[in-house]
Amino acid sequence: MHNMIEIIQGDITKLEVDAIVNAANNSLLGGGGVDGAIHRVAGIELLEECKLLYGCNTGEAKITNGYNLAAKHVIHTVGPIWKGGLDNEQILLENCYINSMRLAFENNCKSIAFPAISTGVYRFPKEQAADIAKHTIQNILKEKNSLEKVIFAIFDLENYDIYSHLFKG
Ligand code: ADP
């Protein structure tokens, strides 16, 4: 199971996978960070499809086409804004990974790439977020495994360092 999880440093929009996960906001109408990057590369059609989805609750996920991306699909999930850790943030972040994986399975995806959800403008502590990402994905893969590859596409060096150490052991 371990060798199907891959950590790469770089831009998630470049990946040729069945689905990339977008760390979106509740409106699903685009934003900064990875969301902005995905919409820029995917093109206006992605925004048009997102408009039909009427937003997304925190911790939930919705799927669209990938349009001009190399990825076939985009799974849009909304991470929690960090408010100190007493507002259910950990469970909500876990739900992002669970619901994204569920959509990947339902859509017969064989490969999926995740960014470090919530660790940008939403300020979730990076170590804790990486821990949640790792354990949640590993638990899911123990239960059901029709995927061939799960990639963590880690953009910033601080997170890359954290993920590299976490997945070494
Ligand atoms: P959030 O609002 O969930 O915090 P951000 O987009 O601000 O979302 O940040 C989430 C993570 O995405 C951050 O760790 C940031 O470094 C990373 N990121 C930004 N651009 C990209 C990209 N093109 N590919 C992958 N990860 C990215």
Coordinates of N, CA and C and ligand atoms in Angstrom, one line a residue:
M1 N 0.8 -1.2 0.0 CA 0.0 0.0 0.0 C 0.9 1.3 0.0
H2 N 2.0 1.1 0.7 CA 2.9 2.3 0.9 C 3.4 2.8 -0.5
N3 N 3.8 1.9 -1.4 CA 4.4 2.4 -2.6 C 3.4 3.0 -3.6
M4 N 2.1 3.0 -3.3 CA 1.2 3.7 -4.2 C 1.0 5.1 -3.7
I5 N 1.6 5.5 -2.6 CA 1.5 6.9 -2.2 C 2.8 7.6 -2.6
E6 N 2.7 8.7 -3.3 CA 3.9 9.4 -3.8 C 3.8 10.8 -3.3
I7 N 5.0 11.3 -2.9 CA 5.0 12.7 -2.5 C 5.9 13.4 -3.6
I8 N 5.3 14.5 -4.2 CA 6.1 15.2 -5.2 C 6.0 16.7 -4.8
Q9 N 7.1 17.4 -5.1 CA 7.1 18.8 -4.9 C 6.8 19.5 -6.2
G10 N 5.8 20.3 -6.2 CA 5.5 21.0 -7.4 C 4.0 21.4 -7.6
D11 N 3.7 21.8 -8.8 CA 2.5 22.4 -9.2 C 1.5 21.3 -9.6
I12 N 0.4 21.2 -8.8 CA -0.6 20.2 -9.0 C -1.3 20.3 -10.4
T13 N -1.3 21.5 -11.0 CA -2.0 21.7 -12.3 C -1.3 21.0 -13.4
K14 N 0.0 20.6 -13.2 CA 0.8 19.9 -14.3 C 0.5 18.4 -14.3
L15 N -0.2 17.9 -13.4 CA -0.2 16.4 -13.3 C -1.2 15.8 -14.2
E16 N -0.7 14.7 -14.8 CA -1.6 13.9 -15.7 C -2.2 12.7 -14.9
V17 N -3.2 13.0 -14.2 CA -3.9 12.0 -13.4 C -5.4 12.0 -13.6
D18 N -6.1 11.1 -13.1 CA -7.5 11.0 -13.3 C -8.2 12.2 -12.6
A19 N -7.7 12.5 -11.4 CA -8.3 13.6 -10.7 C -7.3 14.4 -9.9
I20 N -7.4 15.7 -9.9 CA -6.6 16.5 -9.0 C -7.7 17.1 -8.0
V21 N -7.3 17.3 -6.8 CA -8.1 17.9 -5.8 C -7.8 19.4 -5.7
N22 N -8.9 20.1 -5.6 CA -8.8 21.6 -5.5 C -9.1 22.0 -4.0
A23 N -8.3 22.7 -3.4 CA -8.6 23.3 -2.1 C -9.4 24.6 -2.3
A24 N -10.7 24.4 -2.5 CA -11.6 25.5 -2.9 C -12.2 26.3 -1.7
N25 N -13.0 27.2 -2.0 CA -13.8 27.9 -0.9 C -15.3 27.6 -1.1
N26 N -16.1 28.0 -0.2 CA -17.5 27.6 -0.2 C -18.3 28.0 -1.4
S27 N -17.8 29.0 -2.1 CA -18.5 29.5 -3.3 C -18.2 28.6 -4.5
L28 N -17.1 28.0 -4.5 CA -16.6 27.2 -5.7 C -16.4 28.1 -6.9
L29 N -16.3 29.4 -6.7 CA -16.2 30.3 -7.9 C -14.8 30.8 -8.0
G30 N -13.9 30.1 -7.5 CA -12.5 30.5 -7.7 C -11.9 31.3 -6.5
G31 N -10.6 31.4 -6.4 CA -10.0 32.1 -5.3 C -8.5 32.2 -5.6
G32 N -7.7 32.4 -4.6 CA -6.3 32.4 -4.7 C -5.7 31.1 -4.6
G33 N -4.4 31.1 -4.4 CA -3.6 29.8 -4.1 C -3.8 28.8 -5.2
V34 N -4.0 27.5 -4.7 CA -4.1 26.4 -5.6 C -5.4 26.5 -6.5
D35 N -6.5 27.1 -5.8 CA -7.7 27.3 -6.5 C -7.6 28.2 -7.8
G36 N -6.9 29.3 -7.5 CA -6.6 30.2 -8.6 C -5.8 29.6 -9.7
A37 N -4.8 28.8 -9.3 CA -3.9 28.2 -10.3 C -4.7 27.2 -11.1
I38 N -5.5 26.4 -10.5 CA -6.3 25.4 -11.2 C -7.3 26.0 -12.2
H39 N -8.0 27.1 -11.8 CA -8.9 27.8 -12.7 C -8.2 28.4 -13.8
R40 N -7.0 29.0 -13.6 CA -6.2 29.6 -14.7 C -5.9 28.6 -15.7
V41 N -5.4 27.4 -15.3 CA -5.0 26.5 -16.3 C -6.2 25.8 -17.0
A42 N -7.3 25.5 -16.2 CA -8.4 24.7 -16.7 C -9.2 25.6 -17.7
G43 N -9.3 26.9 -17.4 CA -10.0 27.8 -18.3 C -11.4 28.1 -17.9
I44 N -12.1 29.0 -18.6 CA -13.4 29.5 -18.2 C -14.5 28.5 -18.1
E45 N -14.3 27.4 -18.9 CA -15.3 26.3 -18.8 C -15.5 25.7 -17.4
L46 N -14.4 25.7 -16.7 CA -14.4 25.1 -15.4 C -15.3 26.0 -14.5
L47 N -15.1 27.3 -14.6 CA -15.9 28.3 -13.8 C -17.4 28.1 -14.2
E48 N -17.6 27.9 -15.5 CA -19.0 27.8 -15.9 C -19.7 26.5 -15.3
E49 N -18.9 25.4 -15.2 CA -19.5 24.2 -14.6 C -19.6 24.4 -13.1
C50 N -18.7 25.1 -12.5 CA -18.7 25.3 -11.0 C -19.9 26.2 -10.6
K51 N -20.3 27.1 -11.5 CA -21.5 27.9 -11.3 C -22.8 27.1 -11.1
L52 N -22.8 25.9 -11.8 CA -24.0 25.1 -11.7 C -24.0 24.2 -10.4
L53 N -23.0 24.3 -9.6 CA -22.9 23.4 -8.4 C -23.4 24.1 -7.2
Y54 N -23.7 25.4 -7.2 CA -24.2 26.1 -6.1 C -23.4 25.9 -4.8
G55 N -22.1 26.0 -4.9 CA -21.2 26.0 -3.7 C -21.0 24.6 -3.1
C56 N -20.3 24.6 -2.0 CA -20.0 23.4 -1.4 C -19.7 23.6 0.1
N57 N -20.3 22.8 0.9 CA -20.0 23.0 2.4 C -18.6 22.5 2.8
T58 N -18.2 23.1 3.9 CA -16.9 22.8 4.4 C -16.8 21.3 4.7
G59 N -15.7 20.6 4.3 CA -15.6 19.2 4.5 C -16.2 18.3 3.4
E60 N -17.0 18.9 2.6 CA -17.6 18.1 1.5 C -16.8 18.3 0.2
A61 N -17.3 17.6 -0.9 CA -16.5 17.7 -2.1 C -17.5 17.5 -3.3
K62 N -17.1 18.1 -4.4 CA -17.9 18.0 -5.7 C -16.9 17.8 -6.8
I63 N -17.4 17.1 -7.9 CA -16.5 16.8 -9.0 C -16.9 17.5 -10.3
T64 N -15.9 17.9 -11.0 CA -16.2 18.5 -12.4 C -15.2 17.9 -13.4
N65 N -15.3 18.3 -14.6 CA -14.3 18.0 -15.6 C -13.1 18.8 -15.4
G66 N -12.0 18.4 -16.1 CA -10.7 19.0 -15.9 C -10.5 20.1 -17.0
Y67 N -11.2 20.0 -18.1 CA -11.1 21.0 -19.2 C -9.6 21.0 -19.7
N68 N -9.0 22.2 -19.7 CA -7.7 22.3 -20.3 C -6.5 21.7 -19.4
L69 N -6.9 21.2 -18.3 CA -5.9 20.6 -17.4 C -5.5 19.2 -18.0
A70 N -4.3 18.8 -17.6 CA -3.9 17.4 -18.0 C -4.7 16.4 -17.2
A71 N -5.3 16.8 -16.1 CA -6.2 15.9 -15.3 C -7.6 15.8 -15.9
K72 N -8.2 14.6 -15.8 CA -9.5 14.4 -16.4 C -10.6 15.1 -15.6
H73 N -10.4 15.1 -14.2 CA -11.4 15.6 -13.3 C -10.7 16.6 -12.3
V74 N -11.6 17.5 -11.8 CA -11.2 18.2 -10.6 C -12.2 17.9 -9.5
I75 N -11.7 17.5 -8.4 CA -12.5 17.3 -7.2 C -12.3 18.5 -6.3
H76 N -13.4 19.3 -6.1 CA -13.3 20.5 -5.4 C -13.7 20.2 -3.9
T77 N -12.9 20.4 -3.0 CA -13.3 20.2 -1.6 C -13.0 21.5 -0.8
V78 N -13.7 21.7 0.2 CA -13.5 23.0 1.0 C -13.0 22.7 2.3
G79 N -11.7 23.0 2.6 CA -11.1 22.8 3.9 C -11.6 23.8 4.9
P80 N -11.4 23.5 6.2 CA -11.8 24.4 7.2 C -10.8 25.5 7.4
I81 N -11.3 26.7 7.8 CA -10.5 27.8 8.2 C -10.0 27.5 9.6
W82 N -8.7 27.6 9.9 CA -8.2 27.3 11.2 C -8.6 28.4 12.2
K83 N -9.3 28.0 13.2 CA -9.8 29.0 14.2 C -9.3 28.7 15.6
G84 N -8.1 27.9 15.7 CA -7.6 27.6 17.0 C -7.7 26.1 17.3
G85 N -8.5 25.4 16.6 CA -8.6 24.0 16.8 C -9.8 23.5 17.6
L86 N -10.6 24.4 18.0 CA -11.8 24.0 18.9 C -13.1 24.1 18.1
D87 N -13.0 24.2 16.8 CA -14.2 24.4 16.0 C -14.4 23.2 15.0
N88 N -13.9 22.1 15.4 CA -14.1 20.9 14.6 C -13.2 20.8 13.3
E89 N -12.1 21.7 13.4 CA -11.3 21.8 12.2 C -10.7 20.4 11.7
Q90 N -10.3 19.6 12.7 CA -9.6 18.4 12.4 C -10.5 17.4 11.7
I91 N -11.7 17.3 12.2 CA -12.7 16.4 11.6 C -13.1 16.9 10.2
L92 N -13.3 18.2 10.1 CA -13.6 18.8 8.8 C -12.5 18.5 7.7
L93 N -11.3 18.6 8.2 CA -10.2 18.4 7.2 C -10.1 16.9 6.8
E94 N -10.3 16.0 7.8 CA -10.4 14.6 7.6 C -11.5 14.3 6.5
N95 N -12.7 15.0 6.7 CA -13.8 14.8 5.8 C -13.5 15.2 4.4
C96 N -12.6 16.2 4.2 CA -12.2 16.6 2.9 C -11.5 15.5 2.2
Y97 N -10.6 14.8 2.9 CA -9.9 13.7 2.3 C -10.9 12.5 2.0
I98 N -11.7 12.2 3.0 CA -12.7 11.1 2.9 C -13.6 11.3 1.7
N99 N -14.2 12.5 1.6 CA -15.2 12.8 0.6 C -14.6 12.9 -0.8
S100 N -13.3 13.4 -0.9 CA -12.6 13.4 -2.2 C -12.3 12.0 -2.7
M101 N -11.9 11.2 -1.8 CA -11.6 9.8 -2.1 C -12.8 9.0 -2.6
R102 N -13.9 9.3 -1.9 CA -15.2 8.7 -2.2 C -15.6 9.0 -3.7
L103 N -15.5 10.3 -4.0 CA -15.8 10.7 -5.4 C -14.8 10.1 -6.4
A104 N -13.6 10.0 -6.0 CA -12.6 9.3 -6.9 C -13.0 7.9 -7.2
F105 N -13.4 7.2 -6.1 CA -13.8 5.8 -6.3 C -15.1 5.7 -7.2
E106 N -16.1 6.6 -6.9 CA -17.3 6.6 -7.6 C -17.1 6.9 -9.1
N107 N -16.1 7.6 -9.4 CA -15.9 8.0 -10.8 C -14.8 7.2 -11.4
N108 N -14.5 6.0 -10.8 CA -13.5 5.1 -11.3 C -12.1 5.6 -11.6
C109 N -11.7 6.6 -10.8 CA -10.4 7.2 -10.9 C -9.3 6.2 -10.5
K110 N -8.2 6.1 -11.2 CA -7.1 5.2 -10.8 C -6.0 6.0 -10.2
S111 N -6.0 7.3 -10.4 CA -4.9 8.1 -9.8 C -5.5 9.5 -9.4
I112 N -5.1 9.9 -8.3 CA -5.6 11.2 -7.7 C -4.4 11.9 -7.0
A113 N -4.5 13.3 -7.1 CA -3.4 14.1 -6.5 C -4.1 15.1 -5.6
F114 N -3.5 15.2 -4.4 CA -4.0 16.2 -3.4 C -3.0 17.3 -3.1
P115 N -3.5 18.5 -2.9 CA -2.6 19.5 -2.4 C -2.7 19.5 -0.9
A116 N -1.9 20.3 -0.2 CA -2.0 20.3 1.3 C -3.2 21.2 1.7
I117 N -4.4 20.6 1.7 CA -5.6 21.4 1.9 C -5.6 22.2 3.2
S118 N -6.0 23.4 3.2 CA -6.2 24.3 4.3 C -4.9 24.9 4.9
T119 N -3.8 24.5 4.3 CA -2.5 25.0 4.9 C -2.0 26.3 4.3
G120 N -2.8 26.9 3.4 CA -2.4 28.2 2.9 C -3.1 29.3 3.6
V121 N -3.9 30.0 2.9 CA -4.7 31.1 3.5 C -5.6 30.7 4.7
Y122 N -6.0 29.4 4.7 CA -6.8 28.9 5.8 C -6.0 28.6 7.0
R123 N -4.7 28.7 7.0 CA -3.8 28.6 8.1 C -3.9 27.4 9.1
F124 N -4.3 26.3 8.6 CA -4.3 25.1 9.4 C -2.8 24.8 9.7
P125 N -2.4 24.4 10.9 CA -1.0 24.1 11.2 C -0.5 23.0 10.3
K126 N 0.6 23.2 9.7 CA 1.0 22.3 8.6 C 1.3 20.9 9.0
E127 N 2.0 20.7 10.2 CA 2.3 19.4 10.7 C 1.1 18.6 11.0
Q128 N 0.1 19.2 11.6 CA -1.1 18.6 12.0 C -1.9 18.2 10.7
A129 N -1.9 19.1 9.8 CA -2.7 18.9 8.5 C -2.1 17.7 7.8
A130 N -0.7 17.6 7.7 CA -0.1 16.5 7.0 C -0.3 15.2 7.7
D131 N -0.4 15.2 9.0 CA -0.7 14.0 9.8 C -2.1 13.5 9.5
I132 N -3.0 14.4 9.4 CA -4.4 14.1 9.1 C -4.5 13.5 7.7
A133 N -3.8 14.2 6.8 CA -3.8 13.7 5.4 C -3.3 12.3 5.3
K134 N -2.2 12.1 5.9 CA -1.5 10.7 5.9 C -2.4 9.6 6.4
H135 N -2.9 9.9 7.7 CA -3.6 8.8 8.3 C -5.0 8.6 7.7
T136 N -5.6 9.6 7.2 CA -6.9 9.5 6.6 C -6.8 8.7 5.3
I137 N -5.8 9.0 4.5 CA -5.7 8.3 3.2 C -5.2 6.9 3.5
Q138 N -4.3 6.7 4.4 CA -3.9 5.3 4.7 C -5.0 4.4 5.2
N139 N -5.9 5.0 6.0 CA -7.0 4.2 6.5 C -8.0 3.9 5.4
I140 N -8.2 4.8 4.5 CA -9.1 4.6 3.4 C -8.6 3.4 2.5
L141 N -7.3 3.5 2.2 CA -6.7 2.5 1.3 C -6.6 1.1 1.9
K142 N -6.7 1.1 3.3 CA -6.8 -0.2 3.9 C -8.1 -0.9 3.7
E143 N -9.2 -0.1 3.6 CA -10.5 -0.6 3.5 C -10.9 -0.9 2.0
K144 N -10.5 0.0 1.1 CA -10.9 -0.2 -0.2 C -9.7 0.4 -1.1
N145 N -9.4 -0.4 -2.1 CA -8.3 0.0 -2.9 C -8.4 -0.3 -4.4
S146 N -9.1 0.5 -5.1 CA -9.2 0.4 -6.5 C -8.4 1.4 -7.2
L147 N -7.6 2.1 -6.4 CA -6.7 3.2 -7.0 C -5.3 2.6 -7.2
E148 N -4.6 3.2 -8.2 CA -3.3 2.7 -8.4 C -2.2 3.7 -7.8
K149 N -2.7 5.0 -7.7 CA -1.7 6.0 -7.3 C -2.4 7.1 -6.5
V150 N -1.9 7.5 -5.4 CA -2.3 8.7 -4.7 C -1.1 9.6 -4.5
I151 N -1.2 10.7 -5.0 CA -0.1 11.7 -5.0 C -0.3 12.8 -4.1
F152 N 0.6 13.2 -3.3 CA 0.5 14.5 -2.5 C 1.4 15.4 -3.3
A153 N 0.8 16.4 -3.9 CA 1.5 17.4 -4.7 C 1.7 18.6 -3.8
I154 N 2.9 18.7 -3.3 CA 3.2 19.7 -2.3 C 4.0 20.8 -2.9
F155 N 3.5 22.0 -2.7 CA 4.0 23.2 -3.4 C 5.1 23.9 -2.7
D156 N 4.8 24.2 -1.4 CA 5.8 25.0 -0.7 C 6.8 24.1 0.1
L157 N 8.0 24.6 0.2 CA 9.1 23.8 0.7 C 8.9 23.4 2.2
E158 N 8.3 24.2 2.9 CA 8.0 23.9 4.4 C 7.1 22.6 4.4
N159 N 6.1 22.6 3.7 CA 5.2 21.4 3.6 C 5.9 20.2 3.0
Y160 N 6.7 20.5 2.0 CA 7.4 19.4 1.4 C 8.3 18.7 2.4
D161 N 9.0 19.4 3.2 CA 9.9 18.9 4.2 C 9.1 18.1 5.2
I162 N 8.0 18.6 5.6 CA 7.1 17.9 6.6 C 6.6 16.6 6.0
Y163 N 6.1 16.6 4.8 CA 5.6 15.4 4.1 C 6.7 14.4 3.9
S164 N 7.9 14.8 3.5 CA 9.0 13.9 3.2 C 9.3 13.2 4.5
H165 N 9.4 13.9 5.6 CA 9.8 13.2 6.9 C 8.7 12.3 7.3
L166 N 7.4 12.7 7.2 CA 6.3 12.0 7.7 C 6.1 10.6 6.9
F167 N 6.4 10.6 5.6 CA 6.2 9.4 4.8 C 7.5 8.6 4.7
K168 N 8.6 9.0 5.3 CA 9.8 8.2 5.3 C 9.7 7.0 6.2
G169 N 9.1 7.2 7.4 CA 9.0 6.1 8.4 C 7.9 5.1 8.1
Ligands
ADP1 P1 -6.5 26.9 1.6 O1 -7.4 28.0 1.4 O2 -7.2 25.5 1.7 O3 -5.5 27.1 2.7 P2 -4.4 27.6 -0.4 O4 -4.5 27.4 -1.9 O5 -4.3 28.9 0.1 O6 -5.7 26.8 0.2 O7 -3.3 26.6 0.1 C1 -3.3 25.3 0.2 C2 -2.0 24.7 -0.2 O8 -1.8 24.7 -1.6 C3 -0.8 25.5 0.4 O9 0.1 24.6 1.0 C4 -0.1 26.1 -0.9 O10 1.3 26.1 -0.7 C5 -0.5 25.0 -1.9 N1 -0.5 25.5 -3.3 C6 -0.6 26.7 -3.9 N2 -0.5 26.7 -5.2 C7 -0.4 25.3 -5.5 C8 -0.3 24.6 -6.8 N3 -0.2 25.2 -8.0 N4 -0.1 23.2 -6.7 C9 -0.2 22.6 -5.5 N5 -0.3 23.2 -4.3 C10 -0.4 24.6 -4.3

